[in-house]
Amino acid sequence: MLTHLSVLLGAVSAVSSRSVPEKRLDNGVGRTPALGWNSWNQGGCNAATAAVVLNTAQAFIDLGLKELGYTYVNIDDCWSLKQRNSSGHLVADPAKFPQGIDGLARAVHAKGLKLGLYGDAGTLTCALYPGSYGSEQKDADTIAAWGVDYWKFDNCLTEQVYTNKGIKSPEYYPVMRDALLKTGKPILFSICQWGRDEVWTWGGKVGNSWRMSEDITNDWASVSSIAARAATMHEYAAPGEFNDLDMMELGNGVLTEAEERAHFGLWAIMKSPIIMGTDMTKLKESTLKVIKNKTQGILAINQDPLGKAATTFTPKDQAGPVSGKLYKYFAGPLSDGVVVGLVAADGVATLSVNFTDVPGLGEGSFEWTELYSGKTGTGTSVSQRLGAHDMAVFKVVTKK
Ligand code: GAL
């Protein structure tokens, strides 16, 4: 039914505009934000090896992350040889991937996990490995045959072939979408063009997720500014189509424990994929606690089938959000309640909200749970003292 509806919708939009991508991706995967890991934030090119992938996959199992839904183990840039083979196919670097990507996919699948890989819409990737321009179908067929489950598609070296000629990303990203669809394999399509061309307005027709910003860096300023920006795009999240706030920096030694809670909490409630970017075999206990979230409540909010993103709301008597700056009050609908996020964006604070000010709540008494502490209560408001950059995430129940 959904498929038919999507085809119909696709046909309608095809008539209405040429430059807007016509079809929906509708590949059945990525209905909730992807949970997993990617090599890039851990170690750039150096982490793109079979050994690191296999250690990560094993860590997902050993740490109990797999059973919480962490599924995708993704290789980023630098996995291939610098030259295609004589038939024009991409070749995995045998020094980094002795069993090939197909062998690695089999090993990852045997652990009950999924394998992701990285490509690029231009002539070369950002680290100057072969891009897919002109070989889109060949590459889609190759990764499908290898058993790849997730394809991140970057935007480097697109100038000569596209953008200098006035061809914009809404026109060239669908080439790979269509190639993936033609394989008939349910490969999650992760668009990475750094938030260009207002990707959030059309990304849902092309991919399962789309990066809405430039690359994250390992500091609070980057985390908070991406989150502030993402809050303005909340209406574009839906099952199978999500803003990607970029890969996590938890565990990378710079963010405080409080900042790790806020980073994870904000990404989760805004329905971003949560793709870890650190050495999973060396996680600190405090980081593990955040990403597992004792009660599983924050992960469950991220994975809520409703798929709607939280955004800011302004309590009575408070100043509203300032563009580019992280705001303190967030809320969003869930299939069985409302999530309320309080963020000590400006430093130590006691933050309080009356439920009458929260979209989706209102008059009356509600049951709530603060998901980092497990504290529960019933009432007409919540309040929490928070250290600098810390976050509290309340699940407020509206239905029994
Ligand atoms: C960037 C991308 C990063 C990473 C890097 C690899 O363009 O945004 O997430 O994939 O390329 O070179």
XYZ file of C-alpha atoms and ligand atoms in Angstrom:
412
model
C 0.000 0.000 0.000
C 2.691 2.420 1.049
C 4.663 1.507 -2.058
C 1.720 2.305 -4.283
C 1.093 5.569 -2.531
C 4.745 6.521 -2.904
C 4.727 5.707 -6.606
C 1.657 7.869 -7.002
C 3.191 10.715 -5.050
C 6.321 10.370 -7.151
C 4.292 10.679 -10.328
C 2.562 13.818 -9.062
C 5.819 15.553 -8.138
C 7.369 14.526 -11.469
C 4.736 16.581 -13.226
C 5.051 19.559 -10.921
C 8.793 20.199 -11.197
C 11.776 19.110 -13.245
C 14.624 20.149 -11.006
C 13.154 18.521 -7.895
C 13.953 14.790 -7.617
C 10.967 12.871 -8.864
C 10.690 9.510 -7.196
C 10.917 8.573 -3.620
C 13.684 6.225 -2.617
C 11.202 3.878 -0.956
C 13.633 0.995 -0.477
C 12.119 -0.204 2.780
C 15.257 0.437 4.866
C 16.185 3.276 7.167
C 12.605 3.615 8.432
C 14.146 4.702 11.732
C 17.488 6.557 11.976
C 20.510 4.319 11.373
C 22.455 3.254 14.467
C 26.068 2.231 14.094
C 29.668 3.267 13.638
C 31.837 4.770 10.887
C 35.612 4.797 10.560
C 36.149 8.473 9.715
C 35.936 10.269 13.077
C 37.919 7.452 14.689
C 40.978 7.608 12.504
C 40.321 8.993 9.012
C 41.912 6.830 6.323
C 43.786 4.768 8.918
C 40.613 3.321 10.404
C 39.290 2.085 7.039
C 40.535 -1.499 7.411
C 38.928 -4.911 7.790
C 40.659 -5.380 11.136
C 39.096 -2.231 12.590
C 35.691 -3.137 11.139
C 35.791 -6.635 12.625
C 36.926 -5.360 16.025
C 34.111 -2.838 15.977
C 31.543 -5.465 15.031
C 32.761 -7.691 17.860
C 32.626 -4.738 20.275
C 28.993 -4.113 19.280
C 28.260 -7.663 20.424
C 30.494 -7.719 23.509
C 29.257 -4.368 24.809
C 25.587 -5.253 24.337
C 25.154 -2.568 21.687
C 23.941 -4.915 18.980
C 20.971 -5.977 21.082
C 20.063 -2.306 21.537
C 19.879 -1.809 17.780
C 23.375 -0.634 16.819
C 23.623 -2.374 13.459
C 25.697 -0.615 10.811
C 29.472 -0.917 10.757
C 30.542 1.546 8.082
C 33.776 2.031 6.201
C 34.430 5.613 5.118
C 36.871 7.057 2.576
C 40.160 5.317 1.534
C 38.994 1.704 1.231
C 39.663 1.178 -2.493
C 42.694 1.142 -4.708
C 43.424 4.451 -6.433
C 42.680 2.878 -9.835
C 39.666 0.981 -11.088
C 40.444 -2.392 -12.682
C 40.579 -3.015 -16.449
C 36.808 -3.503 -16.588
C 36.256 -0.235 -14.742
C 35.223 -1.741 -11.420
C 36.205 -0.436 -8.015
C 38.697 -2.687 -6.237
C 39.105 -2.940 -2.470
C 42.677 -2.370 -1.323
C 43.904 -5.920 -0.613
C 46.335 -4.714 2.036
C 43.459 -3.203 4.044
C 40.777 -5.740 3.091
C 42.474 -9.101 2.535
C 39.130 -10.909 2.232
C 37.663 -8.218 -0.056
C 34.571 -6.234 0.791
C 32.425 -9.270 -0.064
C 34.340 -11.463 2.378
C 34.117 -8.780 5.025
C 30.381 -8.346 4.422
C 29.932 -12.088 4.953
C 31.864 -11.929 8.218
C 29.889 -8.916 9.451
C 26.584 -10.517 8.408
C 27.568 -13.682 10.257
C 27.669 -11.557 13.400
C 24.129 -10.350 12.682
C 25.298 -6.845 11.729
C 25.361 -4.805 8.522
C 28.191 -3.346 6.503
C 28.365 0.180 5.120
C 30.660 1.613 2.462
C 31.518 5.052 1.126
C 31.498 6.569 -2.357
C 31.402 9.935 -4.021
C 29.266 11.611 -6.674
C 32.243 13.327 -8.334
C 35.305 12.118 -10.161
C 37.277 11.445 -6.976
C 36.458 11.061 -3.288
C 37.624 13.708 -0.815
C 40.766 11.657 -0.133
C 41.277 11.274 -3.907
C 40.147 7.691 -4.453
C 37.941 6.929 -7.487
C 34.522 8.591 -7.442
C 31.404 7.174 -9.060
C 30.826 9.863 -11.673
C 30.020 8.058 -14.942
C 30.170 4.631 -13.241
C 27.147 4.921 -10.998
C 25.361 1.770 -12.135
C 28.560 -0.234 -12.208
C 29.373 0.820 -8.646
C 25.841 0.219 -7.397
C 25.906 -3.259 -8.954
C 29.346 -3.925 -7.460
C 28.398 -2.995 -3.911
C 25.093 -4.853 -4.235
C 26.963 -7.987 -5.342
C 29.377 -7.592 -2.440
C 26.476 -7.506 0.024
C 26.907 -3.904 1.160
C 23.920 -2.645 3.166
C 24.581 1.101 3.457
C 26.117 3.499 0.987
C 27.313 6.939 2.082
C 27.654 9.154 -0.957
C 29.924 12.172 -0.688
C 30.193 15.308 -2.804
C 33.886 15.976 -3.489
C 35.235 16.769 -6.963
C 31.821 17.477 -8.406
C 32.813 20.900 -9.760
C 34.202 19.936 -13.174
C 31.459 17.499 -14.006
C 28.462 19.148 -12.391
C 28.435 22.350 -10.432
C 30.603 24.466 -12.762
C 28.146 23.528 -15.474
C 25.231 24.677 -13.356
C 24.102 21.132 -12.495
C 23.140 21.091 -8.837
C 23.016 18.286 -6.317
C 19.202 17.787 -6.509
C 19.815 16.814 -10.116
C 22.869 14.579 -9.714
C 22.215 12.752 -6.432
C 19.212 10.915 -7.949
C 21.555 9.227 -10.446
C 22.952 7.042 -7.669
C 19.521 6.639 -6.055
C 18.192 5.200 -9.295
C 21.247 2.982 -9.731
C 20.744 1.602 -6.215
C 17.043 1.040 -6.836
C 17.894 -0.859 -10.014
C 19.963 -3.356 -8.052
C 16.782 -4.387 -6.243
C 18.759 -4.623 -3.002
C 17.643 -2.698 0.078
C 20.724 -0.516 0.408
C 20.378 2.436 2.772
C 21.323 5.593 0.852
C 23.094 8.159 3.028
C 23.461 11.481 1.224
C 26.513 13.518 2.202
C 26.673 16.859 0.429
C 27.128 18.980 3.548
C 23.694 20.618 3.593
C 24.014 22.226 0.168
C 21.071 23.219 -2.038
C 18.664 23.019 0.932
C 18.968 19.238 0.846
C 16.448 18.848 3.674
C 13.689 20.012 1.299
C 14.340 17.223 -1.254
C 16.586 14.691 0.481
C 13.633 12.502 1.469
C 12.909 11.820 -2.178
C 16.480 10.760 -2.858
C 18.001 9.217 0.237
C 17.226 7.749 3.622
C 19.202 10.498 5.335
C 21.115 13.580 4.362
C 23.879 15.509 6.074
C 22.477 18.963 6.865
C 25.806 20.598 7.768
C 29.511 20.761 7.071
C 31.651 18.184 8.876
C 31.377 17.978 12.637
C 34.589 18.698 14.553
C 35.556 17.353 17.931
C 34.441 20.289 20.102
C 31.342 21.652 21.797
C 31.122 24.680 19.472
C 30.629 22.384 16.481
C 28.185 20.071 18.277
C 26.071 22.960 19.563
C 25.978 24.871 16.298
C 24.928 21.796 14.276
C 22.189 21.092 16.819
C 20.996 24.707 16.686
C 20.739 24.550 12.916
C 19.068 21.144 12.837
C 16.317 22.440 15.133
C 15.145 24.680 12.272
C 14.668 21.672 9.952
C 12.585 19.461 12.190
C 9.629 19.304 9.833
C 11.640 17.314 7.293
C 12.047 14.181 9.400
C 9.784 11.211 8.632
C 10.122 7.410 8.588
C 12.759 6.595 5.964
C 13.976 10.200 5.661
C 16.045 11.925 8.293
C 18.346 14.886 8.776
C 21.836 13.535 9.454
C 23.564 15.754 12.007
C 26.863 13.932 11.230
C 28.808 11.227 12.993
C 29.264 11.310 16.741
C 32.317 12.681 18.534
C 31.574 10.848 21.790
C 34.608 9.039 23.130
C 37.133 11.195 21.313
C 38.548 12.792 24.432
C 37.441 16.414 24.140
C 33.776 16.643 25.104
C 32.980 16.542 28.811
C 30.632 13.879 30.175
C 27.898 16.518 30.260
C 28.601 17.494 26.645
C 28.509 13.835 25.603
C 25.034 13.552 27.162
C 23.858 16.663 25.289
C 25.448 15.575 21.979
C 23.775 12.162 22.177
C 20.478 13.504 23.514
C 20.131 16.224 20.880
C 20.980 13.879 18.005
C 18.546 11.314 19.382
C 15.549 13.594 19.843
C 16.091 15.283 16.475
C 16.015 11.803 14.871
C 19.513 11.897 13.479
C 21.306 8.688 12.639
C 23.590 7.873 15.558
C 26.819 6.721 13.990
C 29.615 6.412 16.503
C 33.020 7.688 15.414
C 35.449 6.414 18.005
C 37.376 3.250 18.854
C 34.594 1.057 20.206
C 37.080 -1.278 21.868
C 38.320 1.538 24.121
C 35.118 3.238 25.227
C 35.065 4.807 28.682
C 32.368 3.504 31.018
C 30.722 6.938 31.087
C 30.458 7.094 27.280
C 29.094 3.576 27.108
C 26.485 4.494 29.683
C 25.347 7.419 27.537
C 25.062 5.481 24.294
C 23.325 2.532 25.942
C 21.177 4.798 28.077
C 20.339 2.557 31.020
C 16.615 2.494 30.450
C 17.069 2.432 26.651
C 14.673 5.338 26.699
C 16.698 7.790 24.667
C 17.476 5.225 21.994
C 13.801 4.282 21.943
C 12.928 7.942 21.367
C 15.394 8.091 18.472
C 13.906 4.899 17.053
C 10.252 5.816 17.663
C 8.242 4.674 14.608
C 6.528 8.068 14.366
C 9.854 9.467 13.135
C 9.138 13.106 13.976
C 12.001 15.319 15.108
C 11.978 17.480 18.221
C 12.564 21.201 17.902
C 12.715 24.248 20.144
C 9.750 25.761 21.954
C 9.672 29.001 23.921
C 8.245 28.873 27.444
C 6.208 31.886 28.573
C 8.386 34.762 29.821
C 11.535 33.363 28.158
C 13.421 34.896 25.253
C 13.100 32.845 22.063
C 15.890 31.040 20.184
C 18.628 33.063 18.492
C 19.713 31.891 15.039
C 22.869 29.766 15.126
C 22.872 29.476 18.921
C 21.854 26.366 20.834
C 18.572 26.923 22.686
C 17.636 25.518 26.071
C 14.144 24.137 25.468
C 13.267 21.333 23.066
C 10.177 19.183 22.599
C 8.813 16.773 20.054
C 6.005 14.296 19.503
C 6.370 10.558 20.107
C 3.981 7.778 19.228
C 3.153 7.448 22.922
C 3.970 10.819 24.421
C 6.160 13.863 24.162
C 9.903 14.247 24.641
C 11.106 17.358 26.454
C 14.789 18.253 26.334
C 16.417 20.797 28.631
C 19.928 21.901 27.654
C 22.248 24.014 29.827
C 23.491 25.689 26.657
C 24.859 28.802 28.414
C 26.380 27.111 31.461
C 25.188 25.845 34.843
C 21.459 26.405 35.191
C 18.252 25.205 36.777
C 15.820 24.837 33.910
C 12.090 24.404 34.400
C 9.107 24.084 32.130
C 5.385 24.045 32.711
C 3.671 21.430 30.619
C 1.128 24.037 29.529
C 3.956 25.642 27.483
C 4.994 22.408 25.780
C 3.553 21.642 22.325
C 1.565 18.402 22.543
C 1.007 18.677 26.309
C -1.138 21.276 28.082
C -3.284 21.515 31.186
C -3.279 18.698 33.675
C -0.924 16.313 35.307
C 1.460 14.058 33.387
C 3.752 11.197 34.253
C 7.367 11.751 33.285
C 10.733 9.994 33.388
C 14.096 11.707 33.070
C 15.935 9.204 30.913
C 19.551 9.818 31.962
C 18.848 9.549 35.702
C 15.813 7.257 35.592
C 14.026 9.676 37.928
C 10.237 9.605 37.584
C 7.399 11.845 38.703
C 3.902 13.098 38.053
C 2.862 16.718 37.845
C 2.312 19.840 35.785
C 5.970 20.764 35.263
C 9.562 19.514 35.353
C 12.680 21.195 36.618
C 16.305 20.174 36.689
C 19.602 21.602 37.823
C 22.228 20.999 35.127
C 25.970 21.450 34.877
C 27.397 23.425 31.953
C 26.277 21.973 28.591
C 24.478 19.083 30.236
C 21.110 17.871 29.052
C 18.070 16.280 30.642
C 15.705 14.266 28.463
C 12.187 13.776 29.787
C 9.733 11.360 28.345
C 6.265 12.594 29.196
C 3.505 10.055 28.744
C 0.248 11.180 27.195
C -1.338 7.822 26.424
C -1.895 4.774 28.530
C 33.823 14.528 3.857
C 32.640 13.957 4.612
C 33.176 13.265 5.831
C 34.139 12.168 5.426
C 35.246 12.727 4.539
C 36.119 11.631 3.954
O 33.384 15.163 2.709
O 31.758 14.978 4.942
O 32.107 12.746 6.583
O 33.428 11.169 4.733
O 34.708 13.474 3.473
O 37.086 12.122 3.086
